[in-house]
Short mmCIF file of C-alpha atoms in Angstrom, two decimals:
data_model
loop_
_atom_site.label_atom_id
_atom_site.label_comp_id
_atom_site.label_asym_id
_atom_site.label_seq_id
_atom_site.Cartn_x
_atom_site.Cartn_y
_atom_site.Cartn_z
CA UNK A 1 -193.56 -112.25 0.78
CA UNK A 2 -196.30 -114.70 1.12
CA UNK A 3 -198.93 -112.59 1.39
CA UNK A 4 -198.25 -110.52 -1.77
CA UNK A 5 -197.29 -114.10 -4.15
CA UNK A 6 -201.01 -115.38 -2.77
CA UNK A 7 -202.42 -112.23 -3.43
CA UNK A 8 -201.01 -111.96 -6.92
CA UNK A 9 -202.16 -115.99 -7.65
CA UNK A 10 -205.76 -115.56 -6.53
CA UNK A 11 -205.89 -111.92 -8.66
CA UNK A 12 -204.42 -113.60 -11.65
CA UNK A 13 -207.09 -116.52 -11.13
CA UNK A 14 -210.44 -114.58 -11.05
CA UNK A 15 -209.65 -112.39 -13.58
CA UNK A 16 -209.07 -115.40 -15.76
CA UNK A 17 -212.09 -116.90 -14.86
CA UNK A 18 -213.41 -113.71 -15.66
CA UNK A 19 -212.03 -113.12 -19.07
CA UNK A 20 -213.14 -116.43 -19.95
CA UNK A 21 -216.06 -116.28 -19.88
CA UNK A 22 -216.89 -113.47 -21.88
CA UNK A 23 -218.90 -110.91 -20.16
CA UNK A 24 -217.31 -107.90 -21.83
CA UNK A 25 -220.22 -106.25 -19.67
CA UNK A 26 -219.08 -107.88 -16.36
CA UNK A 27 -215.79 -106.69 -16.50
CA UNK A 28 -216.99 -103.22 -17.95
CA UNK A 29 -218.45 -102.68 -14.46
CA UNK A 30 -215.86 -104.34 -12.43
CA UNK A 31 -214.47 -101.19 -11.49
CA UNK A 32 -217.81 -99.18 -10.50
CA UNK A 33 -218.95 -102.67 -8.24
CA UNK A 34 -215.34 -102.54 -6.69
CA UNK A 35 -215.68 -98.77 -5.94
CA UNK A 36 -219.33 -99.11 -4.57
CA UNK A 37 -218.40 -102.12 -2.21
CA UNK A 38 -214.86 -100.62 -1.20
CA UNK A 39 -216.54 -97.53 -0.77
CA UNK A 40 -218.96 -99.04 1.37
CA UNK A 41 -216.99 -101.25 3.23
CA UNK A 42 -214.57 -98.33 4.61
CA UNK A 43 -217.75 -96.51 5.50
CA UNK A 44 -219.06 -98.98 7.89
CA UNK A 45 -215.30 -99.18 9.25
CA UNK A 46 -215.21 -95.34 9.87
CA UNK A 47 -219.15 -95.99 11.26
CA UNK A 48 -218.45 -98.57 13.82
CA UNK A 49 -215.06 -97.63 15.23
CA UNK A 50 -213.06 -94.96 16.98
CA UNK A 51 -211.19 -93.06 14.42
CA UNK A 52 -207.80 -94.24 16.47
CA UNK A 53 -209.27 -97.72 15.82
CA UNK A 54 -210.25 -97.62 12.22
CA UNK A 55 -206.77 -95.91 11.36
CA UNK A 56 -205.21 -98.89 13.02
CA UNK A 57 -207.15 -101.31 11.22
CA UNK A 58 -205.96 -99.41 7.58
CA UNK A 59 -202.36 -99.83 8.98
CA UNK A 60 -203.25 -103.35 9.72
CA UNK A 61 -203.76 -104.04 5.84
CA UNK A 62 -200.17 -102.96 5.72
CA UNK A 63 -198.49 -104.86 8.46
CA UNK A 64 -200.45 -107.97 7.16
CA UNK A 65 -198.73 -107.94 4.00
CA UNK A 66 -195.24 -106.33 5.63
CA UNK A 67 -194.99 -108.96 8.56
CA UNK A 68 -194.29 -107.78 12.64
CA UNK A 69 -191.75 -104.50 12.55
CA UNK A 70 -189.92 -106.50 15.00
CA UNK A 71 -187.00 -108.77 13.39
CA UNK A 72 -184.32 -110.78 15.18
CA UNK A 73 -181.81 -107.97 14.94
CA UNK A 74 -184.27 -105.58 16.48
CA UNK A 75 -184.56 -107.91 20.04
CA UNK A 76 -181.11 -108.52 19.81
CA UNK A 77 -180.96 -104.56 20.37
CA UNK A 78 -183.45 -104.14 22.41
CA UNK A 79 -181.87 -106.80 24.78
CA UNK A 80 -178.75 -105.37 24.56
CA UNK A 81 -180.52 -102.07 25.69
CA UNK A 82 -182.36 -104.10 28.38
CA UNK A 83 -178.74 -105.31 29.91
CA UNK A 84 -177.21 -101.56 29.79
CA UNK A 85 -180.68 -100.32 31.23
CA UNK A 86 -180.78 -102.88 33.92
CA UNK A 87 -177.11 -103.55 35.04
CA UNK A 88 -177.38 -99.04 35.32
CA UNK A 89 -180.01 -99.23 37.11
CA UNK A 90 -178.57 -101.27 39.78
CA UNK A 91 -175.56 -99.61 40.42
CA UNK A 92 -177.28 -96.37 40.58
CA UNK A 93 -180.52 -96.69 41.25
CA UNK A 94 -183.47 -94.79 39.52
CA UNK A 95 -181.21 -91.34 39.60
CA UNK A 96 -179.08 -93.15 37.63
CA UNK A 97 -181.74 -93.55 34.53
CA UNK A 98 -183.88 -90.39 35.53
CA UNK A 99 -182.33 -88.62 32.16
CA UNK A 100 -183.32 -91.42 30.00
CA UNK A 101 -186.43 -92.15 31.39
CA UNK A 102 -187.82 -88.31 31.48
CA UNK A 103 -186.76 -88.26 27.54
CA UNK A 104 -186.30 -91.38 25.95
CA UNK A 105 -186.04 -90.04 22.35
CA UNK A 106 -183.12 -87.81 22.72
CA UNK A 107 -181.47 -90.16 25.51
CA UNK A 108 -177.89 -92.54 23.77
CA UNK A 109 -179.24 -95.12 25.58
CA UNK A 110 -182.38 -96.03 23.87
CA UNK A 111 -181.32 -95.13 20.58
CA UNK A 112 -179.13 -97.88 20.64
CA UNK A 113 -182.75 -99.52 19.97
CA UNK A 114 -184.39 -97.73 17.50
CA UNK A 115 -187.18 -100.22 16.70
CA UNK A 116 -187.79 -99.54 20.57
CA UNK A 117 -187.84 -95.68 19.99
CA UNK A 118 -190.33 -96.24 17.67
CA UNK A 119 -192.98 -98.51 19.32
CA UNK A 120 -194.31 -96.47 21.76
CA UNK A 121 -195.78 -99.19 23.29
CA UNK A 122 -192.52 -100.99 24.35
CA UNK A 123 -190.76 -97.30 25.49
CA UNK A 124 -193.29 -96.79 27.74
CA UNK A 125 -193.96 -100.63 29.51
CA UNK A 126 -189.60 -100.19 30.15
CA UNK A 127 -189.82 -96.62 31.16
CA UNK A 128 -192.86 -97.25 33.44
CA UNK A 129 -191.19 -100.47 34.74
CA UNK A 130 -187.63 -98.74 35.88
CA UNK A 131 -189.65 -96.19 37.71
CA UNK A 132 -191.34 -98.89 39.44
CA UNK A 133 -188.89 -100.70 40.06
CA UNK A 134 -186.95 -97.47 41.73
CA UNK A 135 -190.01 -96.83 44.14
CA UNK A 136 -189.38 -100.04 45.62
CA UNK A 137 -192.88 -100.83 46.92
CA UNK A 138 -194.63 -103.88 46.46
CA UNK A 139 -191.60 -106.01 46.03
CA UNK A 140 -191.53 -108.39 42.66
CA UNK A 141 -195.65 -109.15 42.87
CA UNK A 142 -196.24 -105.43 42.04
CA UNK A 143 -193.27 -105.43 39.46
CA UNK A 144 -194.98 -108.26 37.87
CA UNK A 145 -198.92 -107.09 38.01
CA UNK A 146 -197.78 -103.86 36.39
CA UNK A 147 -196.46 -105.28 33.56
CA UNK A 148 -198.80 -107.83 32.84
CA UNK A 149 -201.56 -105.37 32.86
CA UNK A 150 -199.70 -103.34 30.81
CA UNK A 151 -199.57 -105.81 28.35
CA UNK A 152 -203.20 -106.86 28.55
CA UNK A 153 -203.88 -103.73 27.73
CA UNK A 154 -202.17 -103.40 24.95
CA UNK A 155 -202.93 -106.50 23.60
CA UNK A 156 -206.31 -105.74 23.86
CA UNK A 157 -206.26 -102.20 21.96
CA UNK A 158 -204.71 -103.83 19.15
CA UNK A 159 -206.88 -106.46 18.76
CA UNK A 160 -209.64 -103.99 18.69
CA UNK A 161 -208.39 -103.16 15.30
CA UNK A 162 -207.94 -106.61 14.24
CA UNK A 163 -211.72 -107.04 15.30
CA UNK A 164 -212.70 -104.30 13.43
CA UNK A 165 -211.04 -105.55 10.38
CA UNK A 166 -212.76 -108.94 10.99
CA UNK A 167 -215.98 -106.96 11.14
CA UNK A 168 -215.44 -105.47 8.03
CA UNK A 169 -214.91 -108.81 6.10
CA UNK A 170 -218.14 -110.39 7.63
CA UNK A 171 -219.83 -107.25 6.26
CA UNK A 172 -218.95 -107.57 2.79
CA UNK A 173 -221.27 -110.42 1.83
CA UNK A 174 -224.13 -108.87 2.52
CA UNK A 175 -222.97 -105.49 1.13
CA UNK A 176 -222.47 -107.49 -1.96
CA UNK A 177 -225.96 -108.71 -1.97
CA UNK A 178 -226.70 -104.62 -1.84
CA UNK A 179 -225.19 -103.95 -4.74
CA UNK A 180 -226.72 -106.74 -6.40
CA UNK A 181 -229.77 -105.76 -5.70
CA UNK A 182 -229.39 -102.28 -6.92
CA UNK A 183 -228.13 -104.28 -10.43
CA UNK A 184 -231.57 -106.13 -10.13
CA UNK A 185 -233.31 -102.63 -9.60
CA UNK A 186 -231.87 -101.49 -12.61
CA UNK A 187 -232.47 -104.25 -14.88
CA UNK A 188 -235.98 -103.98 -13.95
CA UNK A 189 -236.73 -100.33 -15.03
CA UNK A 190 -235.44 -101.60 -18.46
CA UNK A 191 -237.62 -105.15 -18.71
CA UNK A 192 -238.69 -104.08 -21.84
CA UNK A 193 -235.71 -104.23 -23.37
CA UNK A 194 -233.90 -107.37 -25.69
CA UNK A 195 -233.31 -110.64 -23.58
CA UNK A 196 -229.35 -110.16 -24.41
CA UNK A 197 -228.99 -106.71 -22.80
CA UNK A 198 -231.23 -108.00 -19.36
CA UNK A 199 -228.47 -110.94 -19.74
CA UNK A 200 -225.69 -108.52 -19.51
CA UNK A 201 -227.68 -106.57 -17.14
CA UNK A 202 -228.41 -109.44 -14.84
CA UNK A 203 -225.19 -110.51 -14.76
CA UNK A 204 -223.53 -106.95 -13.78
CA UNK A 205 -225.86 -107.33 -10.97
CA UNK A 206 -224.72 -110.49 -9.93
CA UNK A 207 -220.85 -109.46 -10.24
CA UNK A 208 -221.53 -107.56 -6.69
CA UNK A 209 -222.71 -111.14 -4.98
CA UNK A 210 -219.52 -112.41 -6.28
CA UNK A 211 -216.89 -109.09 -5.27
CA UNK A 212 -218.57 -109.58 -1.99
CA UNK A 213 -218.05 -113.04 -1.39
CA UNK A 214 -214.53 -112.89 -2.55
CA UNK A 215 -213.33 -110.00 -0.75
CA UNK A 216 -214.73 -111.37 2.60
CA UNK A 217 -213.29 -115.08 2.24
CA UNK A 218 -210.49 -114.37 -0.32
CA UNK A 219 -208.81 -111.28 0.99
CA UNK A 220 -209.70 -108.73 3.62
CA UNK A 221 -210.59 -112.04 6.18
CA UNK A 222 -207.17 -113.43 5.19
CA UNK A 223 -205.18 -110.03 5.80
CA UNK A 224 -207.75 -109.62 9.01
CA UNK A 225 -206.29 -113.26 10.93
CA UNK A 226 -202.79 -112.14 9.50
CA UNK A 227 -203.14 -108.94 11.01
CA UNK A 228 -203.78 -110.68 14.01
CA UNK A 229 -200.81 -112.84 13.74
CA UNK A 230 -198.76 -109.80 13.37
CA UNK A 231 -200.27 -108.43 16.81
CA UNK A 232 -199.33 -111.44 18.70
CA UNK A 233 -195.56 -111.42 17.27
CA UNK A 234 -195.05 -107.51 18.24
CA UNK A 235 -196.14 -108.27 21.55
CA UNK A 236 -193.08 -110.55 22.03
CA UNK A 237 -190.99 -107.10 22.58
CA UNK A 238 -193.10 -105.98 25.79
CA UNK A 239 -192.50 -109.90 26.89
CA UNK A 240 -189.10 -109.61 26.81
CA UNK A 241 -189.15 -106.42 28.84
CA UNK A 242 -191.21 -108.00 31.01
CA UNK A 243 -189.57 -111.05 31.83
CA UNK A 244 -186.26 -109.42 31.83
CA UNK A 245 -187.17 -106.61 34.69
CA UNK A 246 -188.98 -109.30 36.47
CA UNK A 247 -186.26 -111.53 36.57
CA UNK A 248 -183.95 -108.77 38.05
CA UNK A 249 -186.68 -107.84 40.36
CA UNK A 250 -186.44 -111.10 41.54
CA UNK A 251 -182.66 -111.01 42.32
CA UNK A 252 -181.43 -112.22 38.88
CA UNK A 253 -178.21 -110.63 37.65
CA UNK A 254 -178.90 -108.03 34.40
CA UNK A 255 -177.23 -110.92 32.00
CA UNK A 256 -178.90 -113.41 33.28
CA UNK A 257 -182.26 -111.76 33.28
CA UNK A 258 -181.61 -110.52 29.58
CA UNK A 259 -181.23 -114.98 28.67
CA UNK A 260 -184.34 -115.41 30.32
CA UNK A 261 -185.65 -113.24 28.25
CA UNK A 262 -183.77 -113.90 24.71
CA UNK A 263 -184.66 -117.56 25.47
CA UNK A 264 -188.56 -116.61 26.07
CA UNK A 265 -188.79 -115.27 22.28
CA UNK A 266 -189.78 -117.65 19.31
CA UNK A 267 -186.91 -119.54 17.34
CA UNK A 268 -187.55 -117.29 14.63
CA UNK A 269 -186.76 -114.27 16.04
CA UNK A 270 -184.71 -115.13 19.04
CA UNK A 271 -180.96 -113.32 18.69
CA UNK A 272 -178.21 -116.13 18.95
CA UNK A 273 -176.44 -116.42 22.02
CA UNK A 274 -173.01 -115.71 19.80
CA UNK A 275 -174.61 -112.40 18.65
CA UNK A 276 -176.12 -111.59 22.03
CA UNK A 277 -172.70 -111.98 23.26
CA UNK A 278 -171.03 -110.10 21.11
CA UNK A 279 -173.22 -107.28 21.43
CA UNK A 280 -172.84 -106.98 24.96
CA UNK A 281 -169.02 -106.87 24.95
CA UNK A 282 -169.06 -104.25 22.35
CA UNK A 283 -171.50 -101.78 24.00
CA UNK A 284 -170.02 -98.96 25.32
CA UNK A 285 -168.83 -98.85 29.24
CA UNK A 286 -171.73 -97.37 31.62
CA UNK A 287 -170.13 -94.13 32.06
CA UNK A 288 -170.83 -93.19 28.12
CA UNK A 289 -174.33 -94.83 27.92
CA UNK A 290 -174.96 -91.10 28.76
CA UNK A 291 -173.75 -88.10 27.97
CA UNK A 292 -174.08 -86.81 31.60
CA UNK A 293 -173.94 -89.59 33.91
CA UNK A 294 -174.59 -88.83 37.44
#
């Protein structure tokens, strides 16, 4: 992965600029001024978010280096899912998803998708949007406004993380300049001592400037606009379950909804139409999708 090679390069070039230049006493400390500004820097996370926030940020270390959960064979199922769901739904109506919908996890239908079982984000916009589609008030305008807000708000709860992760990098500077100033404290209390141990002392101090600096510009801001990257590409899933219910809403038939929405996905993880088409034709008839249909 991309993020782990440049992670790996820019490691491998500080600590050789490090080793060369000889401060057995700089890299001595290295691990104390890493523990005291990592240390500090989780602190004002835990400080200035919602636990459910800061945990998300954490994760979003992870899924910066990981990439989005959601791969091409994942929206291939989850359209396939979409067309079973859909084509169901108008033949029966609401009743004839009411299983599925009341419990998702153990229903055959949606664990033909089980990317979509596990992002409880997407279960819920498709879940939600079948049941309002089977009211049948408010026509397609309603159908729509639900699932864009839906999607707002999920956008927006996830960047919350990524903005706290963003907060956290624009912090570390300045906690650097902390823990250089405690190195400055120290050196003073011992001013009376040779000019090469205030060197070494001096520079230990300085070491915190640097970890600060570098961890804000090369590697928690980074994984922070990554993170955010990441956010974006996930959201593609509740797109395509939007514009696929929308477009059958509208009057489209369930196959020709679920193209509108393959086609709406980026080139990179938008299922072939061969694959698409394959999948369709080997899902199971209608009358097995559960294991009590009505």
């Amino acid at each position: 992965m991309s993020q782990i090679a440049g992670f790996i390069l820019i490691l491998a070039l500080i600590t050789m600029g490090l080793v060369s230049t000889g401060a057995t006493a700089v890299l001595t400390a290295l691990p104390f001024e890493l523990a005291l500004i990592g240390g500090a820097a989780f602190a004002t996370l835990l400080i200035g978010n919602a636990p459910a926030i800061s945990w998300e940020a954490l994760r979003g270390l992870a899924l910066a280096v990981t990439g989005s959960r959601w791969r091409r064979a994942d929206h291939a199922a989850l359209l396939a899912v979409l067309h079973r769901a859909l084509t169901l739904h108008r033949k029966k109506g609401a009743l004839g998803l009411e299983a599925d919908l009341e419990d998702p996890e153990n229903s055959a239908l949606f664990q033909a998708a089980p990317r979509l079982l596990k992002d409880a984000d997407a279960r819920t916009q498709l879940c939600e949007a079948l049941r309002l589609m089977g009211m049948g008030q408010g026509g397609v305008a309603r159908v729509d406004d639900q699932l864009q807000r839906a999607i707002d708000t999920t956008h927006h709860r996830r960047m919350q993380a990524v903005s706290a992760l963003q907060t956290v990098a624009d912090a570390l500077p300045a906690l650097g300049i902390v823990a250089a100033v405690l190195g400055i404290i120290k050196t003073m209390t011992a001013i009376d001592e040779s000019d090469a141990v205030i060197g070494a002392m001096i520079a230990t101090a300085l070491l915190g400037t640097f970890l600060g600096v570098f961890l804000a510009y090369g590697l928690v801001g980074p994984l922070a606009n990554r993170f955010g990257q990441v956010v974006e590409e996930e959201l593609g899933a509740l797109e395509v379950i939007a514009v696929a219910v929308s477009a059958v809403a509208s009057g489209s038939p369930p196959r020709v909804a679920v193209e509108t929405a393959r086609t709406s996905l980026p080139p990179a993880l938008r299922p072939s139409d061969a694959d698409m088409d394959g999948r369709l034709h080997e899902a199971a008839p209608l009358h097995l999708v559960r294991k009590s249909a009505a």
